[in-house]
Structure formats: structure tokens, C-alpha cells
């Protein structure tokens, strides 16, 4: 069966946003990490709680809102990451 030409970008939310940015289209600030500590430090570095009041943690590959967490605190981020990637506390 011939391919329909869908590549990894169409399956990966992080890559989709990076592709938009490459073409000069504004998209959400983002980081791809499996580390809760790295995620928390990145949020603090970018002052996102003060700018937005919350951040969104979600898996790279999911359907609809599966695995999407709206986090208002560092603890929320750590809890979401623990669920999504199984990191210990």
C-alpha cells in the first residue's frame, strides 16, 4: 500500500509546534522532557506561572485531551509528570 506521506511531525505535538516556529508562525513555548525537575526549572526560567497562571503538561502522542494536565503549581507539574512518565517523587 503506498504511503500517504505522513511523517513523524504529524504524529508528534512537540515537532508540530517546532515546525510552525521554523516557518515564522507563533506557537506555544515548550519543552520536551521526561524530567519533572527540568520541567519545573524551565517553567521558572520562563516565568510562566506569572505570565499565564498555569502551564499545560501533556504527552507527545495522545488523542484529544488524553493525558493533558493544567498545572498551577510546581507540585502540579511534578504530579502530572509522575503520572505521565512514572518519575518517582
Coordinates of C-alpha atoms in Angstrom, one line a residue:
X1 CA 0.0 0.0 0.0
X2 CA 1.5 3.4 -1.0
X3 CA 2.3 5.8 1.8
X4 CA 0.1 8.8 2.3
X5 CA 3.2 10.9 3.1
X6 CA 2.5 11.4 6.8
X7 CA 5.8 11.8 8.7
X8 CA 6.7 12.0 12.3
X9 CA 5.8 15.7 12.5
X10 CA 2.2 14.8 12.0
X11 CA 2.2 12.4 15.0
X12 CA 4.3 14.5 17.5
X13 CA 2.9 17.6 19.1
X14 CA 6.3 18.9 20.0
X15 CA 7.6 18.6 16.5
X16 CA 4.4 20.2 15.1
X17 CA 5.0 23.3 17.2
X18 CA 8.7 23.4 16.3
X19 CA 7.8 23.2 12.6
X20 CA 5.4 26.1 13.0
X21 CA 8.1 28.2 14.7
X22 CA 10.6 27.3 11.8
X23 CA 8.1 28.9 9.4
X24 CA 7.7 32.1 11.4
X25 CA 4.4 31.2 13.0
X26 CA 4.0 31.9 16.7
X27 CA 3.3 28.8 18.8
X28 CA 3.4 28.0 22.5
X29 CA 6.7 28.0 24.3
X30 CA 7.5 24.3 25.0
X31 CA 10.0 21.8 26.3
X32 CA 10.2 18.1 25.7
X33 CA 11.5 16.3 28.8
X34 CA 10.9 13.3 30.9
X35 CA 12.3 15.1 34.0
X36 CA 9.9 16.8 36.4
X37 CA 12.9 18.8 37.8
X38 CA 13.8 20.0 34.3
X39 CA 10.2 20.9 33.6
X40 CA 9.9 22.9 36.8
X41 CA 13.2 24.7 36.2
X42 CA 12.1 25.6 32.6
X43 CA 8.8 27.0 33.8
X44 CA 10.5 29.1 36.5
X45 CA 13.2 30.3 34.0
X46 CA 10.5 31.4 31.6
X47 CA 8.3 32.9 34.4
X48 CA 5.3 31.1 33.0
X49 CA 3.2 30.9 36.2
X50 CA 3.4 34.7 36.5
X51 CA 2.7 35.2 32.8
X52 CA -0.1 32.6 32.3
X53 CA -1.2 31.5 35.7
X54 CA -0.8 27.8 34.6
X55 CA 1.1 25.6 32.3
X56 CA 0.0 22.5 30.3
X57 CA 1.7 19.2 30.6
X58 CA 0.8 16.6 28.0
X59 CA 2.3 13.6 26.3
X60 CA 3.9 14.0 22.9
X61 CA 1.5 11.5 21.4
X62 CA -2.1 11.3 22.5
X63 CA -5.6 11.7 21.2
X64 CA -7.8 14.7 22.1
X65 CA -7.3 15.6 25.8
X66 CA -5.9 12.2 26.9
X67 CA -3.1 12.8 29.4
X68 CA -3.4 16.6 29.5
X69 CA -2.9 18.4 32.8
X70 CA -3.3 22.0 33.6
X71 CA -0.8 22.9 36.3
X72 CA -0.8 25.9 38.6
X73 CA 2.0 24.9 40.9
X74 CA 5.3 23.1 40.9
X75 CA 3.7 20.3 42.7
X76 CA 1.0 20.0 40.0
X77 CA 3.8 19.7 37.4
X78 CA 5.6 17.0 39.5
X79 CA 2.3 15.0 39.9
X80 CA 1.5 15.2 36.2
X81 CA 5.0 14.1 35.2
X82 CA 4.9 11.3 37.7
X83 CA 1.7 10.0 36.1
X84 CA 2.8 10.5 32.5
X85 CA 6.4 9.2 32.8
X86 CA 6.4 7.4 36.1
X87 CA 9.0 9.5 37.8
X88 CA 9.5 9.0 41.5
X89 CA 8.8 11.9 43.9

